[in-house]
Tab-separated table of C-alpha atoms in Angstrom:
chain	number	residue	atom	x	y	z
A	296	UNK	CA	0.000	0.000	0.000
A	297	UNK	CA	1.120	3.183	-0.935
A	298	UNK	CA	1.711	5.535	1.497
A	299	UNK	CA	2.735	9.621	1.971
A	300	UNK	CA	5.568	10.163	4.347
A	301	UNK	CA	7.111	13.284	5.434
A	302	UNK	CA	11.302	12.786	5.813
A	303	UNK	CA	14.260	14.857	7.867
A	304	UNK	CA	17.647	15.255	8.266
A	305	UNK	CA	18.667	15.273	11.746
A	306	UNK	CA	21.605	16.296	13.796
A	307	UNK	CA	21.562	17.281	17.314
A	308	UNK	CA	17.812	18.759	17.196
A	309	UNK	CA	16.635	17.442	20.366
A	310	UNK	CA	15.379	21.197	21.401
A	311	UNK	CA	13.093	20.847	18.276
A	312	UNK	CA	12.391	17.753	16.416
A	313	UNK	CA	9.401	16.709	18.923
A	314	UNK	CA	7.383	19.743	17.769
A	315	UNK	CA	8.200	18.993	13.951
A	316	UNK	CA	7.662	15.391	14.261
A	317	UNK	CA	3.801	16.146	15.945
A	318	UNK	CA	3.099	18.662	13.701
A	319	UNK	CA	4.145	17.024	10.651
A	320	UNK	CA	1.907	13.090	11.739
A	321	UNK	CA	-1.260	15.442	11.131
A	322	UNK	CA	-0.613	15.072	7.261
A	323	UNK	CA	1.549	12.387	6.492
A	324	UNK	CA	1.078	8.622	7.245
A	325	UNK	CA	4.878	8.624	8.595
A	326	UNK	CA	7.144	10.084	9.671
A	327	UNK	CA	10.943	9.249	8.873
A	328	UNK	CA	13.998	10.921	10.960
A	329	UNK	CA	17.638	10.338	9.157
A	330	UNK	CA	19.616	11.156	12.172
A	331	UNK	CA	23.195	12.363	10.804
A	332	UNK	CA	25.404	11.124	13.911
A	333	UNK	CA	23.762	13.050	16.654
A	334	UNK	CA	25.273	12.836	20.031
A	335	UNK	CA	21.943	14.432	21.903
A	336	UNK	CA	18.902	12.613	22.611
A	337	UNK	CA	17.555	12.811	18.918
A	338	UNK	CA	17.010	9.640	18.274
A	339	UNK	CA	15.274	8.680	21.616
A	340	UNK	CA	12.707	11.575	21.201
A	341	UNK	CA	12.151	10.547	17.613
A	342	UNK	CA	11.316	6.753	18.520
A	343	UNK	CA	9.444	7.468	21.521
A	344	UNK	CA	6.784	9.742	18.559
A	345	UNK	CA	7.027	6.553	16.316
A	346	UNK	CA	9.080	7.774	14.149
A	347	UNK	CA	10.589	5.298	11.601
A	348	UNK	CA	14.523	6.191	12.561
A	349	UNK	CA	17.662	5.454	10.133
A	350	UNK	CA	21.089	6.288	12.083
A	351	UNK	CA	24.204	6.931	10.892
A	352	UNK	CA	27.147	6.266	13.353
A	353	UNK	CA	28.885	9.417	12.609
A	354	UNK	CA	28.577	12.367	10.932
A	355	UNK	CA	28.257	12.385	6.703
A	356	UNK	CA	26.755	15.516	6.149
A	357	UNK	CA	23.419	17.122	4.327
A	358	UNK	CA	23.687	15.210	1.077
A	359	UNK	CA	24.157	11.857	2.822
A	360	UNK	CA	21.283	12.220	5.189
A	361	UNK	CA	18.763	13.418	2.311
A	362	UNK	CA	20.041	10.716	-0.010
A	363	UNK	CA	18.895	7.931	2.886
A	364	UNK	CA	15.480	10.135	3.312
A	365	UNK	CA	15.041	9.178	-0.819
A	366	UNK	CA	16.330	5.318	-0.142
A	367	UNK	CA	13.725	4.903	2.835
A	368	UNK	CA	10.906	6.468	0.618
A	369	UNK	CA	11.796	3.755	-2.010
A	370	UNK	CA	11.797	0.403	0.434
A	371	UNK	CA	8.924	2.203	2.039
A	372	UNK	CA	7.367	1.922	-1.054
A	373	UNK	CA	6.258	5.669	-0.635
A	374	UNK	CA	3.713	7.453	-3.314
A	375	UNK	CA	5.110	11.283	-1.641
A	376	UNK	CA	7.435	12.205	0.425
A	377	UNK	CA	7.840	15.574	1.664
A	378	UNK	CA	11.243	16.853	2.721
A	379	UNK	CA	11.196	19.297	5.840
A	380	UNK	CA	14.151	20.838	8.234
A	381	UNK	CA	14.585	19.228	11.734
A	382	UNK	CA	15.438	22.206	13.224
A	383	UNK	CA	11.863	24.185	13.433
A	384	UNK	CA	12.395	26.724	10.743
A	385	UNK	CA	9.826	25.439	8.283
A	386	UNK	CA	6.044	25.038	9.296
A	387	UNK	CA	4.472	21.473	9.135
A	388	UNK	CA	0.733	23.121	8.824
A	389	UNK	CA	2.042	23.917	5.096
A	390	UNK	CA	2.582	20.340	3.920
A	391	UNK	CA	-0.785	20.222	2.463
A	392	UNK	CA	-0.012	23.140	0.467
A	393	UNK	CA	3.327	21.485	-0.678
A	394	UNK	CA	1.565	18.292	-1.623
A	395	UNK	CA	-1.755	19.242	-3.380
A	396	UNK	CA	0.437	19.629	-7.269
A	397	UNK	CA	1.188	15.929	-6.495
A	398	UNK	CA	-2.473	15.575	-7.614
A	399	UNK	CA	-2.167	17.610	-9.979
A	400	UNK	CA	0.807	15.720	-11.691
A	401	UNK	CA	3.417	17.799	-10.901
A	402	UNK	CA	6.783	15.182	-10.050
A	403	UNK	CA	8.773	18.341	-7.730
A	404	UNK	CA	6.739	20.779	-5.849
A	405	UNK	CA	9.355	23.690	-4.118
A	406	UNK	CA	8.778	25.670	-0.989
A	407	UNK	CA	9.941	28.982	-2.174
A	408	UNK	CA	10.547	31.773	0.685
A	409	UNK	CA	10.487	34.305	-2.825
A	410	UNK	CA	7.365	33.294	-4.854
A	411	UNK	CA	4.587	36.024	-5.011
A	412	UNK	CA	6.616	38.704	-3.318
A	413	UNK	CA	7.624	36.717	-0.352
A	414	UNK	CA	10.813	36.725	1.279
A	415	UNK	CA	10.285	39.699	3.165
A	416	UNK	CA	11.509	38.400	6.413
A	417	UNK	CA	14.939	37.042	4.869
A	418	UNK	CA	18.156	39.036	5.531
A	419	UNK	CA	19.439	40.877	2.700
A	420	UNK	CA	22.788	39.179	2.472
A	421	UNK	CA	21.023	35.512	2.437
A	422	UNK	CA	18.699	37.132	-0.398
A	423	UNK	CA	22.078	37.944	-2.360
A	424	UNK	CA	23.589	34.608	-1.472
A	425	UNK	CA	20.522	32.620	-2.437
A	426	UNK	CA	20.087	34.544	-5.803
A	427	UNK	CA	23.646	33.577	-6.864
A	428	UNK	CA	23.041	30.233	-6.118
A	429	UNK	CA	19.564	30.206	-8.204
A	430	UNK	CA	21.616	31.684	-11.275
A	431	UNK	CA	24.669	29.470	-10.826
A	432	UNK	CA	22.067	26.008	-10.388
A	433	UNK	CA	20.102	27.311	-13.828
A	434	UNK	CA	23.456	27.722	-15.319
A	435	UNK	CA	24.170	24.077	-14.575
A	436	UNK	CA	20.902	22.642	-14.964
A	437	UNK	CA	18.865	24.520	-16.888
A	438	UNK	CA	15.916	24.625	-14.456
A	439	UNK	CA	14.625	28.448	-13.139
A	440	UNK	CA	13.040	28.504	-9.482
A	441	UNK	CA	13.121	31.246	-6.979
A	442	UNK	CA	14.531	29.605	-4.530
A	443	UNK	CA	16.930	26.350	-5.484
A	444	UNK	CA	18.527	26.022	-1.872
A	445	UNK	CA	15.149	25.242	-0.381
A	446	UNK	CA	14.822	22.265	1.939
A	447	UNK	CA	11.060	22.093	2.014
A	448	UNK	CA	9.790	20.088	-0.817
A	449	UNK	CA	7.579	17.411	-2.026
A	450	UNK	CA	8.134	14.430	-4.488
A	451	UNK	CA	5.973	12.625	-6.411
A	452	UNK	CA	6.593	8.690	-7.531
A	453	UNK	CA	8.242	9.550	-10.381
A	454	UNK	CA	10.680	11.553	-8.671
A	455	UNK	CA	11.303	9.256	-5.727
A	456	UNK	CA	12.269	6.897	-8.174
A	457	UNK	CA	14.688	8.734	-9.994
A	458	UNK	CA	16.683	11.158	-8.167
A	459	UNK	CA	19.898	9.289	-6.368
A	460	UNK	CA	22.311	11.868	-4.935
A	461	UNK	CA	25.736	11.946	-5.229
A	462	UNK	CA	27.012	14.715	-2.835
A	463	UNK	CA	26.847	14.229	0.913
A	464	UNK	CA	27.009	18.528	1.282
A	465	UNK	CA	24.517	21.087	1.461
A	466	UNK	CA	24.280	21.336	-2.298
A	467	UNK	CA	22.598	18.676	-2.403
A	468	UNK	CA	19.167	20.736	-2.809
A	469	UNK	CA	20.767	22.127	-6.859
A	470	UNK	CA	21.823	18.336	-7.153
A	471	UNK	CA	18.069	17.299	-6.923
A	472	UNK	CA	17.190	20.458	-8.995
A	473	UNK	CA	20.013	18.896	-11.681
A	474	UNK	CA	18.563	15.812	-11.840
A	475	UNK	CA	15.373	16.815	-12.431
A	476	UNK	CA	16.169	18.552	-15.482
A	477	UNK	CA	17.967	15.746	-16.524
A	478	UNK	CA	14.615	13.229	-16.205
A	479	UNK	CA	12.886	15.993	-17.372
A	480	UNK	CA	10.662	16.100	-13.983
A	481	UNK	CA	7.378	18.576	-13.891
A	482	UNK	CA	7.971	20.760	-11.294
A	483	UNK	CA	6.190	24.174	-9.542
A	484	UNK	CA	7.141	26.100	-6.865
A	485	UNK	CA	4.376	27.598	-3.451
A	486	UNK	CA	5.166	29.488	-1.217
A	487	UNK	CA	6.337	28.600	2.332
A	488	UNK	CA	7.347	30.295	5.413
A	489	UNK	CA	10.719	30.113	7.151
A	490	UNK	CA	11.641	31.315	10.654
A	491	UNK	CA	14.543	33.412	11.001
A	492	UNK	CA	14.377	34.061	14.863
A	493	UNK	CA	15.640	30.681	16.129
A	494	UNK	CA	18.040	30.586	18.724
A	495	UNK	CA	19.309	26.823	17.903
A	496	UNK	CA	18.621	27.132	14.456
A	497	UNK	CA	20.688	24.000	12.686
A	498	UNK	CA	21.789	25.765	9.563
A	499	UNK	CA	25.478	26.295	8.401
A	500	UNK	CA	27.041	29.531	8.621
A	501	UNK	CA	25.898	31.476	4.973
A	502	UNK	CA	29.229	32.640	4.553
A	503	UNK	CA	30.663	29.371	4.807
A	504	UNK	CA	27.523	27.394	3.105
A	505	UNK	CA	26.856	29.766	-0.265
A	506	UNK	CA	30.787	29.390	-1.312
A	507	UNK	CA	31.118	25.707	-0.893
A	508	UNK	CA	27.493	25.153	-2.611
A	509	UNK	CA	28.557	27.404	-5.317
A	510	UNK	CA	31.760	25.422	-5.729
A	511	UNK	CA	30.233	22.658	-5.971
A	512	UNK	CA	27.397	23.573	-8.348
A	513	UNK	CA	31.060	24.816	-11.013
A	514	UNK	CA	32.146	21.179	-10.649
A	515	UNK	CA	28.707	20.106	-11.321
A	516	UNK	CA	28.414	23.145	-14.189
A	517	UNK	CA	32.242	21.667	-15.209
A	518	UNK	CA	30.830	18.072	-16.101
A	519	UNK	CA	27.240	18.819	-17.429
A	520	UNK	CA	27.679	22.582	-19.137
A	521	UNK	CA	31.208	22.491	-20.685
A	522	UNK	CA	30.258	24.947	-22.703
A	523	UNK	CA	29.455	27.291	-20.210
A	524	UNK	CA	31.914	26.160	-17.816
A	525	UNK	CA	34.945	26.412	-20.380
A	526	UNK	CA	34.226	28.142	-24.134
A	527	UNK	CA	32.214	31.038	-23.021
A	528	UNK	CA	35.117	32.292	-20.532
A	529	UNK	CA	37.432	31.393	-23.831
A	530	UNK	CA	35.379	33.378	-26.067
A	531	UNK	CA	35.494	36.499	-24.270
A	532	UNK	CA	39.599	35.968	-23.384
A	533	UNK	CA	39.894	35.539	-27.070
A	534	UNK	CA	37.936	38.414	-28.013
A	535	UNK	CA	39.991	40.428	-25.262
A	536	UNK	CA	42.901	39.163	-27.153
A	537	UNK	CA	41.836	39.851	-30.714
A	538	UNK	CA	40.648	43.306	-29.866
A	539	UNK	CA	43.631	44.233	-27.913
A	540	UNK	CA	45.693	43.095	-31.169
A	541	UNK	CA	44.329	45.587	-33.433
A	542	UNK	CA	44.791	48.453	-30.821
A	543	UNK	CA	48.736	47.312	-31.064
A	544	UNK	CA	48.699	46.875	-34.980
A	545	UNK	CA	46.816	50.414	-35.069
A	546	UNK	CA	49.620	51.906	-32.926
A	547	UNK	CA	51.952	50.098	-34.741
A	548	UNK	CA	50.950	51.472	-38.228
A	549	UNK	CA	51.094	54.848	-37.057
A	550	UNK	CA	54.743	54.980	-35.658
A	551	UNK	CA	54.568	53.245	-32.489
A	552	UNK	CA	56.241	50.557	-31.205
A	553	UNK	CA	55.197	47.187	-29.587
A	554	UNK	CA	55.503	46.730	-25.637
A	555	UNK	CA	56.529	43.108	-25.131
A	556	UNK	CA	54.464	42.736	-21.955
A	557	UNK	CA	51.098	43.933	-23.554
A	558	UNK	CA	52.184	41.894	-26.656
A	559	UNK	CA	52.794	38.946	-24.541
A	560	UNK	CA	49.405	39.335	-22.722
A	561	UNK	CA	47.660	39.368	-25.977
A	562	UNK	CA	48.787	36.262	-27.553
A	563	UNK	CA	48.389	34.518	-23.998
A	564	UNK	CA	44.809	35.586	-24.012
A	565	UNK	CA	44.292	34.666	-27.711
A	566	UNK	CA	45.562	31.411	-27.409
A	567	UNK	CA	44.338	29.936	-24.322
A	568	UNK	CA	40.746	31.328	-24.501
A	569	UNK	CA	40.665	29.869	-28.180
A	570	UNK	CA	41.931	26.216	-26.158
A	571	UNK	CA	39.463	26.850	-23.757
A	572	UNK	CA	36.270	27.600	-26.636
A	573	UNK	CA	37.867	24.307	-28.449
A	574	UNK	CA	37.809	22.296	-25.043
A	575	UNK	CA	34.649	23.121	-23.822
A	576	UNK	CA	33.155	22.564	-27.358
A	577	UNK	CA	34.652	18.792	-27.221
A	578	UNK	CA	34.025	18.019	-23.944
A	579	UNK	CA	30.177	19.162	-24.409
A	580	UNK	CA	29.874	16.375	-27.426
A	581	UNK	CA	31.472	14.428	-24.970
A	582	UNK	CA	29.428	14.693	-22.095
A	583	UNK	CA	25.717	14.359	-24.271
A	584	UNK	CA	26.817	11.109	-25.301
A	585	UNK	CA	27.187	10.299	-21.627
A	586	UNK	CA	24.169	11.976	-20.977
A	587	UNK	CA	22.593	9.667	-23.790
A	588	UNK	CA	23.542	6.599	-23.043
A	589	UNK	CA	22.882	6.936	-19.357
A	590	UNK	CA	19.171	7.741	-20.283
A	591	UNK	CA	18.879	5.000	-22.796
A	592	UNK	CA	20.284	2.297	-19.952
A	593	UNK	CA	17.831	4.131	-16.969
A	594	UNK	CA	15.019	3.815	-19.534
């Protein structure tokens, strides 16, 4: 039998994850905890609800604890699944709202904290951090939400099925949002609510979380978008190159003389950007018969 189930990431939310774990029994028909290696009493206040528990022994991050919350879903043989935070920061009284496109045959349905004009109670310099990280994941992937780093969603069948996670980080949430372009999942966004105001809030540090999610989302961006990744950056170094030749041959013609050090910058830049245009062109012909032959042997 089919069932809905509402998964989370845990580590060290004893102070909270009684509250999430009532709130969120009052839409779900379970209720799974992935504790990451918690050394409080997480796990005994999550069995004690009947909550269905996976442990890790120590610590493996994000990515590894949300990859588990898909595996479960799968043995669980769960229709939905609806991923919320641990910590108290999203509101379980909004699952409904999160699940309802399910019916609708939507495959991803994304809490955004920016759709409609929300996002008014989000600091300005997560706003900024978020908003590179929305441009740098549709860069990569292709896909355009509001809000790609947030960890309130809902999956349909389809995508339960599909989406296995790589990354054990915090960019795990773009890796999902990859993926799903890849198997060309049908997605929408509603808005949520996130609180802002808690003292034991579970998040990383922004200015430690955006750069290592943006990192990772190049490396990602590296593999999948060579093009963008490598021949777009060569383009415009050639181009710098090309046009900074013709300012030296104008000079040139007209009595001056060459500078080596310019002159050297300019073939530099004319050679490797054209190595880097020819690379990434390669490596993208590369990489969409990987892409193709991985979807012909998933099909």
């Amino acid at each position: 039998m089919a069932i809905t189930i509402a998964a989370m990431p845990a580590y060290n939310e004893a102070h909270a994850i009684a509250d999430v774990i009532k709130g969120c029994k009052k839409y779900v028909d379970r209720v799974v905890v992935v504790d990451d290696g918690s050394t409080d009493n997480t796990v005994d206040i999550a069995e004690s609800l009947g909550a269905y528990v996976v442990r890790h022994e120590t610590n493996k991050g994000y990515g590894a604890a949300l990859k588990n919350c898909f595996e479960t879903a799968r043995k669980l043989d769960a229709n939905a699944m609806v991923i919320i935070d641990s910590d108290g920061q999203h509101d379980p009284s909004e699952i409904p709202k999160l699940l309802e496109p399910l019916k609708n045959g939507f495959d991803l349905v994304i809490g955004s904290r920016f759709v409609n004009g929300n996002g008014k109670n989000v600091p300005i310099y997560r706003k900024f951090g978020m908003k590179v990280l929305d441009i740098a994941t549709y860069i990569a992937g292709g896909l355009n939400v509001t809000d790609s780093q947030s960890g309130f969603r809902a999956y349909g069948k389809k995508a339960i099925e599909k989406i296995n996670l790589n990354g054990t980080d915090m960019s795990a949430g773009s890796e999902i949002l990859i993926q799903a372009k890849d198997y060309k999942l049908k997605f929408t966004e509603v808005e949520i609510h996130c609180r802002y105001d808690l003292e034991d809030c579970s998040s990383e540090n922004p200015f430690i979380h955006g750069p290592r999610v943006l990192f990772r989302i190049l490396k990602d961006m590296e593999y999948r978008r060579p093009l963008y990744y490598f021949s777009v950056p060569g383009l415009i170094m050639t181009s710098t190159g090309f046009l900074m030749g013709l300012i030296f041959l104008q000079d040139f013609l007209q009595g001056g003389s060459l500078r080596f050090g310019p002159t050297l910058l300019m073939v530099m830049l004319t050679v490797i950007g054209a190595f880097m245009v020819f690379t990434g062109i390669i490596l993208h012909a590369i990489s969409r018969m990987i892409f193709l032959n991985e979807h012909i042997r998933k099909q």
